[in-house]
CSV table of N, CA and C in Angstrom, one decimal:
chain,number,residue,atom,x,y,z
A,1,MET,N,-64.8,19.2,45.6
A,1,MET,CA,-63.4,18.8,45.6
A,1,MET,C,-63.3,17.3,45.9
A,2,SER,N,-62.6,16.6,45.0
A,2,SER,CA,-62.4,15.2,45.3
A,2,SER,C,-61.4,15.0,46.4
A,3,SER,N,-61.3,13.8,46.9
A,3,SER,CA,-60.4,13.5,48.0
A,3,SER,C,-59.0,13.4,47.5
A,4,ARG,N,-58.8,13.4,46.2
A,4,ARG,CA,-57.5,13.3,45.6
A,4,ARG,C,-56.9,14.7,45.1
A,5,HIS,N,-57.6,15.7,45.4
A,5,HIS,CA,-57.3,17.0,44.9
A,5,HIS,C,-57.3,18.1,46.0
A,6,SER,N,-56.4,18.9,46.0
A,6,SER,CA,-56.4,20.0,46.9
A,6,SER,C,-55.7,21.2,46.4
A,7,GLU,N,-56.4,22.3,46.6
A,7,GLU,CA,-55.8,23.6,46.3
A,7,GLU,C,-54.6,24.0,47.2
A,8,ARG,N,-54.5,23.3,48.3
A,8,ARG,CA,-53.4,23.6,49.3
A,8,ARG,C,-52.0,23.0,48.9
A,9,LEU,N,-52.0,22.2,47.8
A,9,LEU,CA,-50.8,21.5,47.4
A,9,LEU,C,-50.2,22.2,46.2
A,10,PHE,N,-49.0,22.7,46.4
A,10,PHE,CA,-48.3,23.5,45.4
A,10,PHE,C,-47.0,22.8,44.9
A,11,VAL,N,-46.8,22.7,43.6
A,11,VAL,CA,-45.7,22.0,43.1
A,11,VAL,C,-44.6,22.9,42.6
A,12,PHE,N,-43.4,22.5,42.8
A,12,PHE,CA,-42.2,23.2,42.2
A,12,PHE,C,-41.5,22.2,41.3
A,13,THR,N,-41.3,22.6,40.1
A,13,THR,CA,-40.8,21.8,39.0
A,13,THR,C,-39.7,22.6,38.2
A,14,GLY,N,-39.2,21.9,37.2
A,14,GLY,CA,-38.2,22.5,36.4
A,14,GLY,C,-37.1,21.5,36.1
A,15,GLY,N,-36.0,22.0,35.5
A,15,GLY,CA,-34.9,21.2,35.3
A,15,GLY,C,-34.0,21.0,36.5
A,16,PRO,N,-33.1,20.0,36.5
A,16,PRO,CA,-32.3,19.8,37.7
A,16,PRO,C,-31.3,21.0,37.8
A,17,GLY,N,-30.9,21.3,39.0
A,17,GLY,CA,-29.8,22.3,39.2
A,17,GLY,C,-30.3,23.7,39.0
A,18,SER,N,-31.6,23.9,39.2
A,18,SER,CA,-32.2,25.3,39.0
A,18,SER,C,-32.6,26.0,40.3
A,19,GLY,N,-32.2,25.3,41.4
A,19,GLY,CA,-32.4,26.0,42.7
A,19,GLY,C,-33.7,25.6,43.4
A,20,LYS,N,-34.5,24.6,42.9
A,20,LYS,CA,-35.7,24.2,43.5
A,20,LYS,C,-35.6,23.8,44.9
A,21,THR,N,-34.7,22.8,45.2
A,21,THR,CA,-34.6,22.2,46.5
A,21,THR,C,-34.0,23.2,47.5
A,22,THR,N,-33.1,24.0,47.1
A,22,THR,CA,-32.5,25.1,47.9
A,22,THR,C,-33.7,26.0,48.3
A,23,LEU,N,-34.5,26.4,47.4
A,23,LEU,CA,-35.6,27.3,47.7
A,23,LEU,C,-36.6,26.6,48.6
A,24,LEU,N,-36.9,25.4,48.4
A,24,LEU,CA,-37.9,24.7,49.2
A,24,LEU,C,-37.3,24.5,50.6
A,25,ASP,N,-36.0,24.3,50.8
A,25,ASP,CA,-35.4,24.2,52.1
A,25,ASP,C,-35.6,25.5,52.8
A,26,ALA,N,-35.4,26.6,52.1
A,26,ALA,CA,-35.5,27.9,52.8
A,26,ALA,C,-37.0,28.2,53.1
A,27,LEU,N,-37.9,27.7,52.3
A,27,LEU,CA,-39.3,27.9,52.6
A,27,LEU,C,-39.7,27.0,53.8
A,28,ALA,N,-39.2,25.8,53.9
A,28,ALA,CA,-39.4,24.9,55.0
A,28,ALA,C,-38.9,25.6,56.3
A,29,ALA,N,-37.8,26.3,56.2
A,29,ALA,CA,-37.2,27.0,57.4
A,29,ALA,C,-38.2,28.1,57.9
A,30,THR,N,-39.0,28.6,57.0
A,30,THR,CA,-40.0,29.6,57.5
A,30,THR,C,-41.3,29.0,58.0
A,31,GLY,N,-41.4,27.7,57.9
A,31,GLY,CA,-42.6,27.0,58.5
A,31,GLY,C,-43.5,26.3,57.5
A,32,PHE,N,-43.2,26.3,56.2
A,32,PHE,CA,-44.0,25.6,55.2
A,32,PHE,C,-43.7,24.1,55.3
A,33,ALA,N,-44.7,23.3,55.1
A,33,ALA,CA,-44.5,21.8,55.0
A,33,ALA,C,-44.0,21.6,53.6
A,34,VAL,N,-43.0,20.7,53.5
A,34,VAL,CA,-42.4,20.4,52.2
A,34,VAL,C,-42.3,18.9,52.0
A,35,MET,N,-42.8,18.4,50.9
A,35,MET,CA,-42.6,17.0,50.5
A,35,MET,C,-41.3,16.9,49.7
A,36,ASP,N,-40.4,16.0,50.1
A,36,ASP,CA,-39.1,15.8,49.4
A,36,ASP,C,-39.3,15.3,48.0
A,37,GLU,N,-38.3,15.5,47.2
A,37,GLU,CA,-38.2,15.0,45.8
A,37,GLU,C,-38.1,13.5,45.8
A,38,ALA,N,-38.9,12.9,45.0
A,38,ALA,CA,-38.9,11.4,44.9
A,38,ALA,C,-37.6,10.9,44.3
A,39,GLY,N,-37.1,11.6,43.2
A,39,GLY,CA,-36.0,11.1,42.5
A,39,GLY,C,-34.7,11.0,43.4
A,40,ARG,N,-34.4,12.1,44.1
A,40,ARG,CA,-33.2,12.0,45.0
A,40,ARG,C,-33.3,11.0,46.1
A,41,GLY,N,-34.5,10.9,46.7
A,41,GLY,CA,-34.7,9.9,47.7
A,41,GLY,C,-34.6,8.5,47.2
A,42,ILE,N,-35.1,8.2,46.1
A,42,ILE,CA,-35.0,6.9,45.5
A,42,ILE,C,-33.6,6.6,45.1
A,43,ILE,N,-32.9,7.5,44.5
A,43,ILE,CA,-31.5,7.3,44.2
A,43,ILE,C,-30.7,6.9,45.4
A,44,ARG,N,-30.9,7.7,46.5
A,44,ARG,CA,-30.2,7.4,47.8
A,44,ARG,C,-30.5,6.0,48.3
A,45,GLN,N,-31.8,5.6,48.2
A,45,GLN,CA,-32.2,4.3,48.7
A,45,GLN,C,-31.6,3.2,47.8
A,46,GLN,N,-31.6,3.4,46.5
A,46,GLN,CA,-31.1,2.4,45.6
A,46,GLN,C,-29.6,2.2,45.7
A,47,GLN,N,-28.9,3.3,45.9
A,47,GLN,CA,-27.4,3.3,46.1
A,47,GLN,C,-27.1,2.6,47.4
A,48,ALA,N,-27.9,2.9,48.4
A,48,ALA,CA,-27.6,2.3,49.8
A,48,ALA,C,-27.8,0.8,49.8
A,49,THR,N,-28.7,0.3,48.9
A,49,THR,CA,-29.0,-1.1,48.9
A,49,THR,C,-28.4,-1.9,47.7
A,50,GLY,N,-27.7,-1.1,46.9
A,50,GLY,CA,-27.0,-1.8,45.8
A,50,GLY,C,-28.0,-2.2,44.7
A,51,SER,N,-29.2,-1.6,44.7
A,51,SER,CA,-30.2,-1.9,43.6
A,51,SER,C,-29.9,-1.0,42.4
A,52,ASP,N,-30.6,-1.4,41.3
A,52,ASP,CA,-30.3,-0.7,40.0
A,52,ASP,C,-31.5,0.0,39.5
A,53,ALA,N,-32.5,0.3,40.3
A,53,ALA,CA,-33.6,1.2,39.8
A,53,ALA,C,-33.2,2.6,39.8
A,54,LEU,N,-32.3,2.9,39.0
A,54,LEU,CA,-31.6,4.3,38.9
A,54,LEU,C,-31.8,4.9,37.5
A,55,PRO,N,-31.8,6.2,37.4
A,55,PRO,CA,-32.0,6.8,36.1
A,55,PRO,C,-30.9,6.5,35.1
A,56,TRP,N,-29.8,6.0,35.5
A,56,TRP,CA,-28.7,5.7,34.6
A,56,TRP,C,-28.6,4.2,34.4
A,57,ALA,N,-29.5,3.4,35.0
A,57,ALA,CA,-29.5,2.0,34.9
A,57,ALA,C,-30.8,1.4,34.4
A,58,ASP,N,-31.9,1.7,35.1
A,58,ASP,CA,-33.2,1.2,34.7
A,58,ASP,C,-34.3,2.3,34.9
A,59,ARG,N,-34.4,3.1,33.9
A,59,ARG,CA,-35.3,4.3,33.9
A,59,ARG,C,-36.7,3.9,34.2
A,60,ALA,N,-37.2,2.8,33.6
A,60,ALA,CA,-38.6,2.5,33.7
A,60,ALA,C,-38.9,2.1,35.2
A,61,ARG,N,-38.0,1.3,35.8
A,61,ARG,CA,-38.2,0.9,37.2
A,61,ARG,C,-38.1,2.1,38.1
A,62,PHE,N,-37.2,3.0,37.8
A,62,PHE,CA,-37.0,4.2,38.6
A,62,PHE,C,-38.3,5.0,38.5
A,63,ALA,N,-38.9,5.1,37.4
A,63,ALA,CA,-40.2,5.8,37.2
A,63,ALA,C,-41.3,5.2,38.1
A,64,GLU,N,-41.3,3.8,38.1
A,64,GLU,CA,-42.3,3.1,38.9
A,64,GLU,C,-42.2,3.5,40.4
A,65,LEU,N,-40.9,3.5,40.8
A,65,LEU,CA,-40.7,3.8,42.2
A,65,LEU,C,-41.0,5.3,42.5
A,66,MET,N,-40.8,6.1,41.6
A,66,MET,CA,-41.1,7.6,41.8
A,66,MET,C,-42.7,7.7,41.9
A,67,LEU,N,-43.4,7.0,41.1
A,67,LEU,CA,-44.9,7.1,41.2
A,67,LEU,C,-45.3,6.6,42.5
A,68,SER,N,-44.8,5.5,43.0
A,68,SER,CA,-45.2,5.0,44.4
A,68,SER,C,-44.9,6.1,45.4
A,69,TRP,N,-43.7,6.7,45.4
A,69,TRP,CA,-43.3,7.7,46.3
A,69,TRP,C,-44.3,8.9,46.2
A,70,GLU,N,-44.6,9.4,45.0
A,70,GLU,CA,-45.4,10.6,44.8
A,70,GLU,C,-46.8,10.3,45.3
A,71,LEU,N,-47.4,9.1,45.0
A,71,LEU,CA,-48.7,8.8,45.5
A,71,LEU,C,-48.8,8.9,47.0
A,72,ARG,N,-47.8,8.3,47.7
A,72,ARG,CA,-47.7,8.4,49.1
A,72,ARG,C,-47.6,9.8,49.6
A,73,SER,N,-46.7,10.6,49.0
A,73,SER,CA,-46.6,12.0,49.4
A,73,SER,C,-47.9,12.8,49.2
A,74,HIS,N,-48.6,12.5,48.2
A,74,HIS,CA,-49.9,13.2,47.9
A,74,HIS,C,-50.8,12.9,49.0
A,75,ALA,N,-51.0,11.6,49.4
A,75,ALA,CA,-51.9,11.1,50.4
A,75,ALA,C,-51.5,11.8,51.8
A,76,LEU,N,-50.2,11.8,52.1
A,76,LEU,CA,-49.7,12.3,53.4
A,76,LEU,C,-50.0,13.8,53.4
A,77,ALA,N,-49.8,14.5,52.3
A,77,ALA,CA,-50.1,16.0,52.2
A,77,ALA,C,-51.6,16.3,52.5
A,78,LEU,N,-52.4,15.5,51.9
A,78,LEU,CA,-53.9,15.7,52.1
A,78,LEU,C,-54.3,15.6,53.5
A,79,ARG,N,-53.6,14.8,54.3
A,79,ARG,CA,-53.9,14.6,55.7
A,79,ARG,C,-53.4,15.8,56.6
A,80,GLN,N,-52.4,16.5,56.1
A,80,GLN,CA,-51.9,17.6,56.8
A,80,GLN,C,-52.8,18.9,56.6
A,81,GLY,N,-52.7,19.8,57.6
A,81,GLY,CA,-53.4,21.0,57.4
A,81,GLY,C,-52.5,22.0,56.8
A,82,GLY,N,-53.0,23.1,56.2
A,82,GLY,CA,-52.2,24.1,55.6
A,82,GLY,C,-51.6,23.8,54.3
A,83,THR,N,-50.8,24.8,53.8
A,83,THR,CA,-50.2,24.7,52.5
A,83,THR,C,-49.1,23.7,52.6
A,84,VAL,N,-49.0,22.8,51.5
A,84,VAL,CA,-47.9,21.8,51.4
A,84,VAL,C,-47.2,22.1,50.1
A,85,LEU,N,-45.9,22.1,50.1
A,85,LEU,CA,-45.1,22.4,48.9
A,85,LEU,C,-44.4,21.1,48.5
A,86,PHE,N,-44.4,20.8,47.2
A,86,PHE,CA,-43.8,19.6,46.6
A,86,PHE,C,-42.6,19.9,45.8
A,87,ASP,N,-41.5,19.2,46.1
A,87,ASP,CA,-40.3,19.2,45.2
A,87,ASP,C,-40.6,18.2,44.1
A,88,ARG,N,-41.2,18.6,43.1
A,88,ARG,CA,-41.7,17.8,41.9
A,88,ARG,C,-42.9,17.0,42.4
A,89,ALA,N,-43.6,16.4,41.4
A,89,ALA,CA,-44.9,15.7,41.6
A,89,ALA,C,-45.2,14.7,40.5
A,90,ILE,N,-46.3,14.1,40.6
A,90,ILE,CA,-46.7,13.0,39.6
A,90,ILE,C,-46.5,13.4,38.2
A,91,PRO,N,-46.9,14.6,37.7
A,91,PRO,CA,-46.7,14.9,36.3
A,91,PRO,C,-45.2,14.9,35.9
A,92,ASP,N,-44.3,15.2,36.8
A,92,ASP,CA,-42.9,15.2,36.5
A,92,ASP,C,-42.4,13.8,36.0
A,93,ILE,N,-43.1,12.8,36.5
A,93,ILE,CA,-42.7,11.4,36.0
A,93,ILE,C,-43.1,11.2,34.6
A,94,VAL,N,-44.2,11.8,34.2
A,94,VAL,CA,-44.6,11.7,32.8
A,94,VAL,C,-43.6,12.4,31.9
A,95,GLY,N,-43.2,13.6,32.4
A,95,GLY,CA,-42.2,14.4,31.6
A,95,GLY,C,-40.9,13.7,31.6
A,96,TYR,N,-40.5,13.0,32.7
A,96,TYR,CA,-39.2,12.2,32.7
A,96,TYR,C,-39.3,11.1,31.7
A,97,LEU,N,-40.3,10.3,31.7
A,97,LEU,CA,-40.4,9.2,30.7
A,97,LEU,C,-40.4,9.7,29.3
A,98,ASP,N,-41.2,10.8,29.0
A,98,ASP,CA,-41.2,11.4,27.7
A,98,ASP,C,-39.8,11.9,27.3
A,99,LEU,N,-39.1,12.5,28.2
A,99,LEU,CA,-37.7,13.0,27.9
A,99,LEU,C,-36.8,11.8,27.6
A,100,SER,N,-37.1,10.7,28.3
A,100,SER,CA,-36.2,9.5,28.2
A,100,SER,C,-36.6,8.7,27.0
A,101,GLY,N,-37.6,9.0,26.3
A,101,GLY,CA,-38.1,8.3,25.1
A,101,GLY,C,-38.8,7.0,25.4
A,102,LEU,N,-39.3,6.9,26.7
A,102,LEU,CA,-40.0,5.7,27.1
A,102,LEU,C,-41.5,5.9,27.1
A,103,ALA,N,-42.2,4.8,26.9
A,103,ALA,CA,-43.7,4.9,26.9
A,103,ALA,C,-44.2,5.3,28.3
A,104,VAL,N,-45.3,6.1,28.3
A,104,VAL,CA,-45.9,6.5,29.6
A,104,VAL,C,-47.0,5.5,29.8
A,105,PRO,N,-46.9,4.7,30.9
A,105,PRO,CA,-48.0,3.7,31.2
A,105,PRO,C,-49.3,4.4,31.4
A,106,SER,N,-50.4,3.8,31.1
A,106,SER,CA,-51.7,4.4,31.3
A,106,SER,C,-52.0,4.6,32.7
A,107,ALA,N,-51.5,3.8,33.6
A,107,ALA,CA,-51.7,4.0,35.1
A,107,ALA,C,-51.1,5.3,35.5
A,108,LEU,N,-49.9,5.7,34.9
A,108,LEU,CA,-49.3,6.9,35.3
A,108,LEU,C,-50.1,8.1,34.7
A,109,THR,N,-50.5,8.0,33.5
A,109,THR,CA,-51.4,9.1,33.0
A,109,THR,C,-52.6,9.3,33.8
A,110,ARG,N,-53.2,8.2,34.2
A,110,ARG,CA,-54.4,8.3,35.1
A,110,ARG,C,-54.1,8.9,36.4
A,111,ALA,N,-52.9,8.6,37.0
A,111,ALA,CA,-52.5,9.2,38.3
A,111,ALA,C,-52.3,10.7,38.1
A,112,ALA,N,-51.6,11.1,37.1
A,112,ALA,CA,-51.4,12.5,36.8
A,112,ALA,C,-52.7,13.3,36.6
A,113,THR,N,-53.7,12.6,36.0
A,113,THR,CA,-55.0,13.2,35.8
A,113,THR,C,-55.8,13.3,37.1
A,114,ASP,N,-55.8,12.2,37.9
A,114,ASP,CA,-56.7,12.1,39.0
A,114,ASP,C,-56.1,12.7,40.3
A,115,PHE,N,-54.8,12.6,40.5
A,115,PHE,CA,-54.2,13.1,41.8
A,115,PHE,C,-53.7,14.5,41.5
A,116,ARG,N,-54.5,15.5,41.8
A,116,ARG,CA,-54.2,16.9,41.4
A,116,ARG,C,-53.6,17.7,42.5
A,117,TYR,N,-53.0,18.8,42.1
A,117,TYR,CA,-52.4,19.8,42.9
A,117,TYR,C,-53.0,21.2,42.6
A,118,ASN,N,-52.6,22.2,43.3
A,118,ASN,CA,-53.1,23.5,42.9
A,118,ASN,C,-52.8,23.8,41.5
A,119,THR,N,-53.6,24.5,40.7
A,119,THR,CA,-53.4,24.7,39.3
A,119,THR,C,-52.2,25.6,39.1
A,120,THR,N,-51.8,26.4,40.1
A,120,THR,CA,-50.5,27.2,40.0
A,120,THR,C,-49.3,26.3,40.3
A,121,VAL,N,-48.4,26.2,39.4
A,121,VAL,CA,-47.2,25.4,39.5
A,121,VAL,C,-46.0,26.3,39.3
A,122,PHE,N,-45.1,26.3,40.3
A,122,PHE,CA,-43.9,27.1,40.2
A,122,PHE,C,-42.9,26.3,39.3
A,123,ILE,N,-42.3,27.0,38.3
A,123,ILE,CA,-41.3,26.3,37.5
A,123,ILE,C,-40.0,27.1,37.5
A,124,ALA,N,-38.9,26.4,37.9
A,124,ALA,CA,-37.6,27.0,37.9
A,124,ALA,C,-37.0,27.0,36.5
A,125,PRO,N,-36.6,28.2,36.0
A,125,PRO,CA,-36.0,28.2,34.7
A,125,PRO,C,-34.6,27.6,34.7
A,126,HIS,N,-34.3,27.1,33.5
A,126,HIS,CA,-32.9,26.6,33.3
A,126,HIS,C,-31.9,27.7,33.7
A,127,TRP,N,-31.0,27.4,34.5
A,127,TRP,CA,-30.1,28.4,35.1
A,127,TRP,C,-28.6,27.8,35.1
A,128,PRO,N,-28.0,27.8,33.9
A,128,PRO,CA,-26.6,27.2,33.8
A,128,PRO,C,-25.6,27.8,34.8
A,129,GLU,N,-25.8,29.0,35.2
A,129,GLU,CA,-24.8,29.7,36.1
A,129,GLU,C,-24.8,29.0,37.5
A,130,ILE,N,-25.8,28.4,37.9
A,130,ILE,CA,-25.8,27.7,39.2
A,130,ILE,C,-25.8,26.2,39.2
A,131,TYR,N,-25.9,25.7,37.9
A,131,TYR,CA,-25.9,24.2,37.8
A,131,TYR,C,-24.6,23.5,38.2
A,132,VAL,N,-24.8,22.5,39.0
A,132,VAL,CA,-23.6,21.7,39.4
A,132,VAL,C,-24.1,20.2,39.5
A,133,ASN,N,-23.2,19.3,39.2
A,133,ASN,CA,-23.5,17.9,39.3
A,133,ASN,C,-23.1,17.4,40.8
A,134,ASP,N,-23.7,16.3,41.2
A,134,ASP,CA,-23.4,15.7,42.5
A,134,ASP,C,-23.6,14.2,42.4
A,135,ALA,N,-23.6,13.6,43.5
A,135,ALA,CA,-23.7,12.1,43.5
A,135,ALA,C,-25.1,11.6,43.0
A,136,GLU,N,-26.1,12.5,43.1
A,136,GLU,CA,-27.4,12.1,42.6
A,136,GLU,C,-27.8,12.8,41.3
A,137,ARG,N,-27.1,13.8,41.0
A,137,ARG,CA,-27.4,14.6,39.8
A,137,ARG,C,-26.3,14.4,38.8
A,138,ARG,N,-26.6,13.6,37.8
A,138,ARG,CA,-25.5,13.3,36.8
A,138,ARG,C,-25.9,13.8,35.4
A,139,GLN,N,-27.0,14.5,35.3
A,139,GLN,CA,-27.4,15.1,34.0
A,139,GLN,C,-26.4,16.1,33.5
A,140,SER,N,-26.3,16.2,32.2
A,140,SER,CA,-25.5,17.3,31.6
A,140,SER,C,-26.3,18.6,31.7
A,141,PRO,N,-25.7,19.8,31.5
A,141,PRO,CA,-26.5,21.0,31.5
A,141,PRO,C,-27.5,21.0,30.3
A,142,GLU,N,-27.1,20.4,29.2
A,142,GLU,CA,-28.1,20.3,28.1
A,142,GLU,C,-29.3,19.4,28.5
A,143,GLU,N,-29.1,18.3,29.2
A,143,GLU,CA,-30.2,17.5,29.6
A,143,GLU,C,-31.1,18.3,30.6
A,144,ALA,N,-30.4,19.1,31.4
A,144,ALA,CA,-31.2,20.0,32.4
A,144,ALA,C,-32.1,20.9,31.6
A,145,ARG,N,-31.6,21.5,30.5
A,145,ARG,CA,-32.3,22.4,29.7
A,145,ARG,C,-33.5,21.7,29.1
A,146,ARG,N,-33.3,20.5,28.5
A,146,ARG,CA,-34.3,19.7,27.9
A,146,ARG,C,-35.4,19.3,29.0
A,147,THR,N,-34.9,19.0,30.2
A,147,THR,CA,-35.8,18.6,31.3
A,147,THR,C,-36.8,19.8,31.6
A,148,HIS,N,-36.3,21.0,31.6
A,148,HIS,CA,-37.1,22.2,31.8
A,148,HIS,C,-38.2,22.2,30.7
A,149,ALA,N,-37.8,22.0,29.5
A,149,ALA,CA,-38.7,22.1,28.4
A,149,ALA,C,-39.8,21.0,28.5
A,150,ALA,N,-39.4,19.8,28.9
A,150,ALA,CA,-40.3,18.7,29.1
A,150,ALA,C,-41.3,18.9,30.2
A,151,MET,N,-40.8,19.5,31.3
A,151,MET,CA,-41.8,19.8,32.4
A,151,MET,C,-42.8,20.9,32.0
A,152,THR,N,-42.3,21.9,31.3
A,152,THR,CA,-43.2,22.9,30.8
A,152,THR,C,-44.3,22.3,29.9
A,153,LYS,N,-43.9,21.5,29.0
A,153,LYS,CA,-44.9,20.8,28.1
A,153,LYS,C,-45.8,19.9,28.9
A,154,THR,N,-45.3,19.2,29.8
A,154,THR,CA,-46.1,18.2,30.5
A,154,THR,C,-47.1,18.9,31.4
A,155,TYR,N,-46.7,19.9,32.2
A,155,TYR,CA,-47.6,20.5,33.1
A,155,TYR,C,-48.7,21.3,32.4
A,156,LEU,N,-48.3,21.9,31.3
A,156,LEU,CA,-49.4,22.6,30.5
A,156,LEU,C,-50.4,21.6,29.9
A,157,ALA,N,-49.9,20.5,29.5
A,157,ALA,CA,-50.8,19.4,28.9
A,157,ALA,C,-51.8,18.9,30.0
A,158,PHE,N,-51.4,18.9,31.2
A,158,PHE,CA,-52.3,18.5,32.3
A,158,PHE,C,-53.1,19.6,32.9
A,159,GLY,N,-53.1,20.8,32.2
A,159,GLY,CA,-53.9,21.9,32.6
A,159,GLY,C,-53.5,22.8,33.7
A,160,TYR,N,-52.2,22.7,34.0
A,160,TYR,CA,-51.6,23.6,35.1
A,160,TYR,C,-51.2,25.0,34.5
A,161,ARG,N,-51.2,26.0,35.4
A,161,ARG,CA,-50.7,27.3,35.0
A,161,ARG,C,-49.3,27.5,35.6
A,162,LEU,N,-48.3,27.7,34.8
A,162,LEU,CA,-46.9,27.8,35.2
A,162,LEU,C,-46.6,29.3,35.6
A,163,VAL,N,-45.9,29.4,36.8
A,163,VAL,CA,-45.4,30.6,37.3
A,163,VAL,C,-43.9,30.5,37.3
A,164,GLU,N,-43.2,31.2,36.5
A,164,GLU,CA,-41.7,31.0,36.5
A,164,GLU,C,-41.1,31.7,37.7
A,165,LEU,N,-40.2,31.0,38.4
A,165,LEU,CA,-39.4,31.6,39.5
A,165,LEU,C,-38.4,32.5,38.9
A,166,PRO,N,-38.2,33.6,39.6
A,166,PRO,CA,-37.2,34.6,39.1
A,166,PRO,C,-35.7,34.1,39.3
A,167,LYS,N,-34.8,34.4,38.5
A,167,LYS,CA,-33.4,34.1,38.6
A,167,LYS,C,-32.8,35.2,39.5
A,168,THR,N,-33.1,35.1,40.8
A,168,THR,CA,-32.6,36.1,41.8
A,168,THR,C,-32.0,35.3,43.0
A,169,GLY,N,-31.6,36.1,43.9
A,169,GLY,CA,-31.0,35.5,45.2
A,169,GLY,C,-32.1,34.8,45.9
A,170,LEU,N,-31.7,34.0,46.9
A,170,LEU,CA,-32.6,33.1,47.6
A,170,LEU,C,-33.7,33.9,48.4
A,171,ALA,N,-33.3,35.0,49.0
A,171,ALA,CA,-34.3,35.7,49.8
A,171,ALA,C,-35.3,36.3,48.9
A,172,GLU,N,-34.9,36.8,47.7
A,172,GLU,CA,-35.9,37.3,46.8
A,172,GLU,C,-36.8,36.3,46.2
A,173,ARG,N,-36.3,35.1,46.0
A,173,ARG,CA,-37.1,34.0,45.5
A,173,ARG,C,-38.1,33.6,46.6
A,174,VAL,N,-37.7,33.5,47.8
A,174,VAL,CA,-38.6,33.2,48.9
A,174,VAL,C,-39.7,34.2,49.0
A,175,ARG,N,-39.4,35.5,48.9
A,175,ARG,CA,-40.4,36.5,49.0
A,175,ARG,C,-41.4,36.4,47.8
A,176,PHE,N,-40.8,36.1,46.6
A,176,PHE,CA,-41.7,36.0,45.4
A,176,PHE,C,-42.7,34.8,45.6
A,177,VAL,N,-42.2,33.7,46.2
A,177,VAL,CA,-43.1,32.5,46.4
A,177,VAL,C,-44.2,32.9,47.4
A,178,VAL,N,-43.8,33.5,48.5
A,178,VAL,CA,-44.7,33.8,49.6
A,178,VAL,C,-45.8,34.7,49.1
A,179,GLU,N,-45.4,35.7,48.3
A,179,GLU,CA,-46.4,36.7,47.8
A,179,GLU,C,-47.3,36.0,46.8
A,180,THR,N,-46.8,35.1,45.9
A,180,THR,CA,-47.6,34.4,44.9
A,180,THR,C,-48.6,33.4,45.6
A,181,LEU,N,-48.1,32.8,46.7
A,181,LEU,CA,-49.0,31.9,47.4
A,181,LEU,C,-50.1,32.7,48.1
A,182,ARG,N,-49.9,33.8,48.6
A,182,ARG,CA,-50.9,34.7,49.2
A,182,ARG,C,-52.0,35.1,48.2
A,183,ALA,N,-51.5,35.3,47.0
A,183,ALA,CA,-52.5,35.7,45.9
A,183,ALA,C,-53.2,34.5,45.3
A,184,ALA,N,-52.7,33.3,45.5
A,184,ALA,CA,-53.3,32.1,44.8
A,184,ALA,C,-54.7,31.7,45.4
């Protein structure tokens, strides 16, 4: 196993507004280590400083900052013991750029290839019934649906196996993830 790969690192991906962060917060409350989503963190930082590396202003710069964030998160997770859960990961940036119609830099492709996670990736299905916008989520429900499709395509292209999260209540989703992690 290379120093950049660990079977202990599990990714949660999918379109925005599909319950990933809520689920990960619940899993963190049960004791799992969770790495925060880069996108939301960067949006908060950029808004706080008046900078424009935002998905609605400068998508390419936003992607660069996400890659930096995710590389750091990956390194920090490798230093931790036990299972670490990620609210999105490096391949999400590839999917984001693809969805945005922007070129994927070779350094990003290399990072997505070299910095690996467990081959089992949890994907939250598009779930219009729970989708809401907020200060950091400005995508339309249609863009959320297309994001789910882009993440599916991207993770499969990088050799991951997708496990779809059920559209159920939070307690049932937590139970599903814990059982799946035990079997992985």
